[in-house]
PDB file of N, CA and C in Angstrom:
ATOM      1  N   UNK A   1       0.847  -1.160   0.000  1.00  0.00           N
ATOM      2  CA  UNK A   1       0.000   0.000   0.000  1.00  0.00           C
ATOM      3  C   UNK A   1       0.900   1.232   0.000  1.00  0.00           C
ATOM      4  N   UNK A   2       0.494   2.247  -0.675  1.00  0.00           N
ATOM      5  CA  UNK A   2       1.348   3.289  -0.712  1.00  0.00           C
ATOM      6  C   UNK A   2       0.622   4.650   0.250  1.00  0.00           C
ATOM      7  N   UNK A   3       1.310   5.386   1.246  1.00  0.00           N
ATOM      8  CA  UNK A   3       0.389   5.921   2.580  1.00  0.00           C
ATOM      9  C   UNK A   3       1.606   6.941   2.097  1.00  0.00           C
ATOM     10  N   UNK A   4       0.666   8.288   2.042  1.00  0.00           N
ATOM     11  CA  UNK A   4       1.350   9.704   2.452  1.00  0.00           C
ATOM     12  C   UNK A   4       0.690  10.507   3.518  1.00  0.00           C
ATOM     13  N   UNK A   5       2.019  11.482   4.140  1.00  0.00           N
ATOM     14  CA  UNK A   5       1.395  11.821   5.325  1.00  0.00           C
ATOM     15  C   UNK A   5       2.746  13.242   5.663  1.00  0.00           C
ATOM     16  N   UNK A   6       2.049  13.957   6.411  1.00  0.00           N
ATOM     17  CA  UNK A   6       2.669  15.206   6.810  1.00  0.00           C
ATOM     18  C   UNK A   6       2.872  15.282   8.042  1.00  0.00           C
ATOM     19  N   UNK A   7       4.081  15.962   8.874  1.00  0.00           N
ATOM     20  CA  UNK A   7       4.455  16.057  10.035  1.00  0.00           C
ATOM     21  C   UNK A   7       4.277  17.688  10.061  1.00  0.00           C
ATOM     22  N   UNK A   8       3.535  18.407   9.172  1.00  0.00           N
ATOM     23  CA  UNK A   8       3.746  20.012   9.146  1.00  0.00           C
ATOM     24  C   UNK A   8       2.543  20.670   8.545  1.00  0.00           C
ATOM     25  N   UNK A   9       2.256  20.984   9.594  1.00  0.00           N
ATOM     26  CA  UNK A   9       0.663  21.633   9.698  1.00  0.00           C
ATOM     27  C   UNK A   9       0.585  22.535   8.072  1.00  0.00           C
ATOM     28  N   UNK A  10      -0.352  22.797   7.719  1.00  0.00           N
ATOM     29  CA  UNK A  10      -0.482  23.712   6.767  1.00  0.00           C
ATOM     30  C   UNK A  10      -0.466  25.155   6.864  1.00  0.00           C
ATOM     31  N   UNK A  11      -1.009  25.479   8.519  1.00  0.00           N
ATOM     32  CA  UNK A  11      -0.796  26.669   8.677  1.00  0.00           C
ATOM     33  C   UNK A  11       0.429  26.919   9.960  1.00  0.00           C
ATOM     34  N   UNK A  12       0.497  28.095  10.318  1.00  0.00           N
ATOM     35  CA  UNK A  12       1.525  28.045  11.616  1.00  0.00           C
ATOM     36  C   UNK A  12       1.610  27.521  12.787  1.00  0.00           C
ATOM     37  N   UNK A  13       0.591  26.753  13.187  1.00  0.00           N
ATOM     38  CA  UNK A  13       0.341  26.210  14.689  1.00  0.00           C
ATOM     39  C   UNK A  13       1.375  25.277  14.399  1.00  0.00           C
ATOM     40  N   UNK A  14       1.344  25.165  15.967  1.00  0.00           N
ATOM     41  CA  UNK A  14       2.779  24.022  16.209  1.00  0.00           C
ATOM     42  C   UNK A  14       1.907  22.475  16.528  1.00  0.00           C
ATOM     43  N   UNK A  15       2.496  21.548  16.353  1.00  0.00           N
ATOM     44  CA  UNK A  15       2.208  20.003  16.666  1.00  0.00           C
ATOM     45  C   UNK A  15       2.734  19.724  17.835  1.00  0.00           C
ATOM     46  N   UNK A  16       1.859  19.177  18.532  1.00  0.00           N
ATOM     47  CA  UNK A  16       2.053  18.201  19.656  1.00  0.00           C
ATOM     48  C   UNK A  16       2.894  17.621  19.725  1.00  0.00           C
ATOM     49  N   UNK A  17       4.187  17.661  20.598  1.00  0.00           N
ATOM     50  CA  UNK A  17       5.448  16.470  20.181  1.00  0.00           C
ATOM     51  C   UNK A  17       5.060  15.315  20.005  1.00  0.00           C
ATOM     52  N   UNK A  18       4.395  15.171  21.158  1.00  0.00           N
ATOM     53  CA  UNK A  18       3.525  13.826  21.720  1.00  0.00           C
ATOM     54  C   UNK A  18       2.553  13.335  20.341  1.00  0.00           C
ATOM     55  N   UNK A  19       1.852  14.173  19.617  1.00  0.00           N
ATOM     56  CA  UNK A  19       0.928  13.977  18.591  1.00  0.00           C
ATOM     57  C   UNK A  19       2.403  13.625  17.512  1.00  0.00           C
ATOM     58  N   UNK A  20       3.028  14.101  17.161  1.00  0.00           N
ATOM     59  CA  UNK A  20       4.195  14.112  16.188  1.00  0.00           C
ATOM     60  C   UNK A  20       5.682  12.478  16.247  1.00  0.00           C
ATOM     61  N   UNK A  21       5.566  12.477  17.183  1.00  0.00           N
ATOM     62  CA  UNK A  21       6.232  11.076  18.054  1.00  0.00           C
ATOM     63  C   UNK A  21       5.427   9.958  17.529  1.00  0.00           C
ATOM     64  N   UNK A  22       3.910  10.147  18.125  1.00  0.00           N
ATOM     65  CA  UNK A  22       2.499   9.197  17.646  1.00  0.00           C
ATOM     66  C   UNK A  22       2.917   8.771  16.097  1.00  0.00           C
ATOM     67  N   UNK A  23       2.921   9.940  14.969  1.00  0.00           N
ATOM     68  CA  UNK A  23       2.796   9.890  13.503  1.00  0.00           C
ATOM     69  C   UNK A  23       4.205   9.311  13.214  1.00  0.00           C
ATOM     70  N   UNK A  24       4.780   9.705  13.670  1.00  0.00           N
ATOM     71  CA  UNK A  24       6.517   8.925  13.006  1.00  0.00           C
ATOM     72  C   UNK A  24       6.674   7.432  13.259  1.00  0.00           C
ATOM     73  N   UNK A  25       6.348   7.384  14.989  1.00  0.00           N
ATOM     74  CA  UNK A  25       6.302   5.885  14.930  1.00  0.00           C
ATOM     75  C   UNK A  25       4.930   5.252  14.237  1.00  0.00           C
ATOM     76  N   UNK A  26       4.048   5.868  13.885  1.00  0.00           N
ATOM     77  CA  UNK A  26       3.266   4.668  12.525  1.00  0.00           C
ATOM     78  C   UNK A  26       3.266   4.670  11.587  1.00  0.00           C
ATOM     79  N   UNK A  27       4.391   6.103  10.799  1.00  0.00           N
ATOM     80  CA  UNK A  27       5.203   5.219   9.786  1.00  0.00           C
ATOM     81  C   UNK A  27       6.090   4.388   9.863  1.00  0.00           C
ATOM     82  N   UNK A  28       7.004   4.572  10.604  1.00  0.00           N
ATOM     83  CA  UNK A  28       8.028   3.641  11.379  1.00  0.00           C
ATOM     84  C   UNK A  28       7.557   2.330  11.079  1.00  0.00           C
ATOM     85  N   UNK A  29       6.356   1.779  11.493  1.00  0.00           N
ATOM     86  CA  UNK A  29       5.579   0.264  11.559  1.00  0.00           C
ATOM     87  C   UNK A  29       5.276   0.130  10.397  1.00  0.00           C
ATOM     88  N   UNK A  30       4.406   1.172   9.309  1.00  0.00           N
ATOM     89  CA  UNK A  30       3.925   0.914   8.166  1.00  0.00           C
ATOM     90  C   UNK A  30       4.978   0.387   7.305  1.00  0.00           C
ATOM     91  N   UNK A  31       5.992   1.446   7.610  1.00  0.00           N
ATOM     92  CA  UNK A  31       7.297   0.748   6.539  1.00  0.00           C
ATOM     93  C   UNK A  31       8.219  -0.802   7.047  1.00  0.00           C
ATOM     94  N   UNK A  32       8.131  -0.666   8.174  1.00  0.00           N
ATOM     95  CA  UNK A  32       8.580  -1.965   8.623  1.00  0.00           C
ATOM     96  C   UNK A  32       7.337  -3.534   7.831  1.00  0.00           C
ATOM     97  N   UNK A  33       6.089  -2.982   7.961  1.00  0.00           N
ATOM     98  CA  UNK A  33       5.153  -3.704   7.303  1.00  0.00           C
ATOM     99  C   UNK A  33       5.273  -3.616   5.662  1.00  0.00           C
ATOM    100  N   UNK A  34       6.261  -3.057   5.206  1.00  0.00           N
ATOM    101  CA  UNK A  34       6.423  -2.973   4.048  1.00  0.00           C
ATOM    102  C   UNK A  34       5.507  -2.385   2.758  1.00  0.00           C
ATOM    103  N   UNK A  35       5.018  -1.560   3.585  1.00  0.00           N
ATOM    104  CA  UNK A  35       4.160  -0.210   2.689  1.00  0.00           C
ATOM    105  C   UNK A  35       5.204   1.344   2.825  1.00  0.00           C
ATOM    106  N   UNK A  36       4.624   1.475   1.133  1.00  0.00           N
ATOM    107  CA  UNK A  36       5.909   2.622   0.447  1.00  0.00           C
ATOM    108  C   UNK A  36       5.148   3.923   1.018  1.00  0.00           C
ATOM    109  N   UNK A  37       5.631   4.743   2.123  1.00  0.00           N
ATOM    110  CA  UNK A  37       5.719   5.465   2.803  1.00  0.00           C
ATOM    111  C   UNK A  37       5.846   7.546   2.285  1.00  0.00           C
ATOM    112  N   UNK A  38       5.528   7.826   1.992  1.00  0.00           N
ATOM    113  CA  UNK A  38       6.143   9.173   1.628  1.00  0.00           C
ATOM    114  C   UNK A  38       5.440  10.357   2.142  1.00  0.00           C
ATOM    115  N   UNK A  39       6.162  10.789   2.501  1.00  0.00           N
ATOM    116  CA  UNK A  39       6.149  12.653   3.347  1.00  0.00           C
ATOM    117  C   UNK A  39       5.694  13.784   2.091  1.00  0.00           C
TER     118      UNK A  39
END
């Protein structure tokens, strides 16, 4: 499966580390599960 995804809001607010930590490690897994990943 091919999954895109953003770590960077569209506007200026800042992200939750905690919310941002969450999103990395489930690409982290997706790609370990061997789905093509892109930012």
């Amino acid at each position: 499966m091919r999954v895109g995804f953003t770590a960077t809001p569209p506007n200026s607010t800042a992200i939750d580390p905690e919310v941002k930590a969450t999103v990395l490690a489930t690409v982290s897994a997706l790609e370990r599960l061997g789905h093509d990943v892109e930012e």
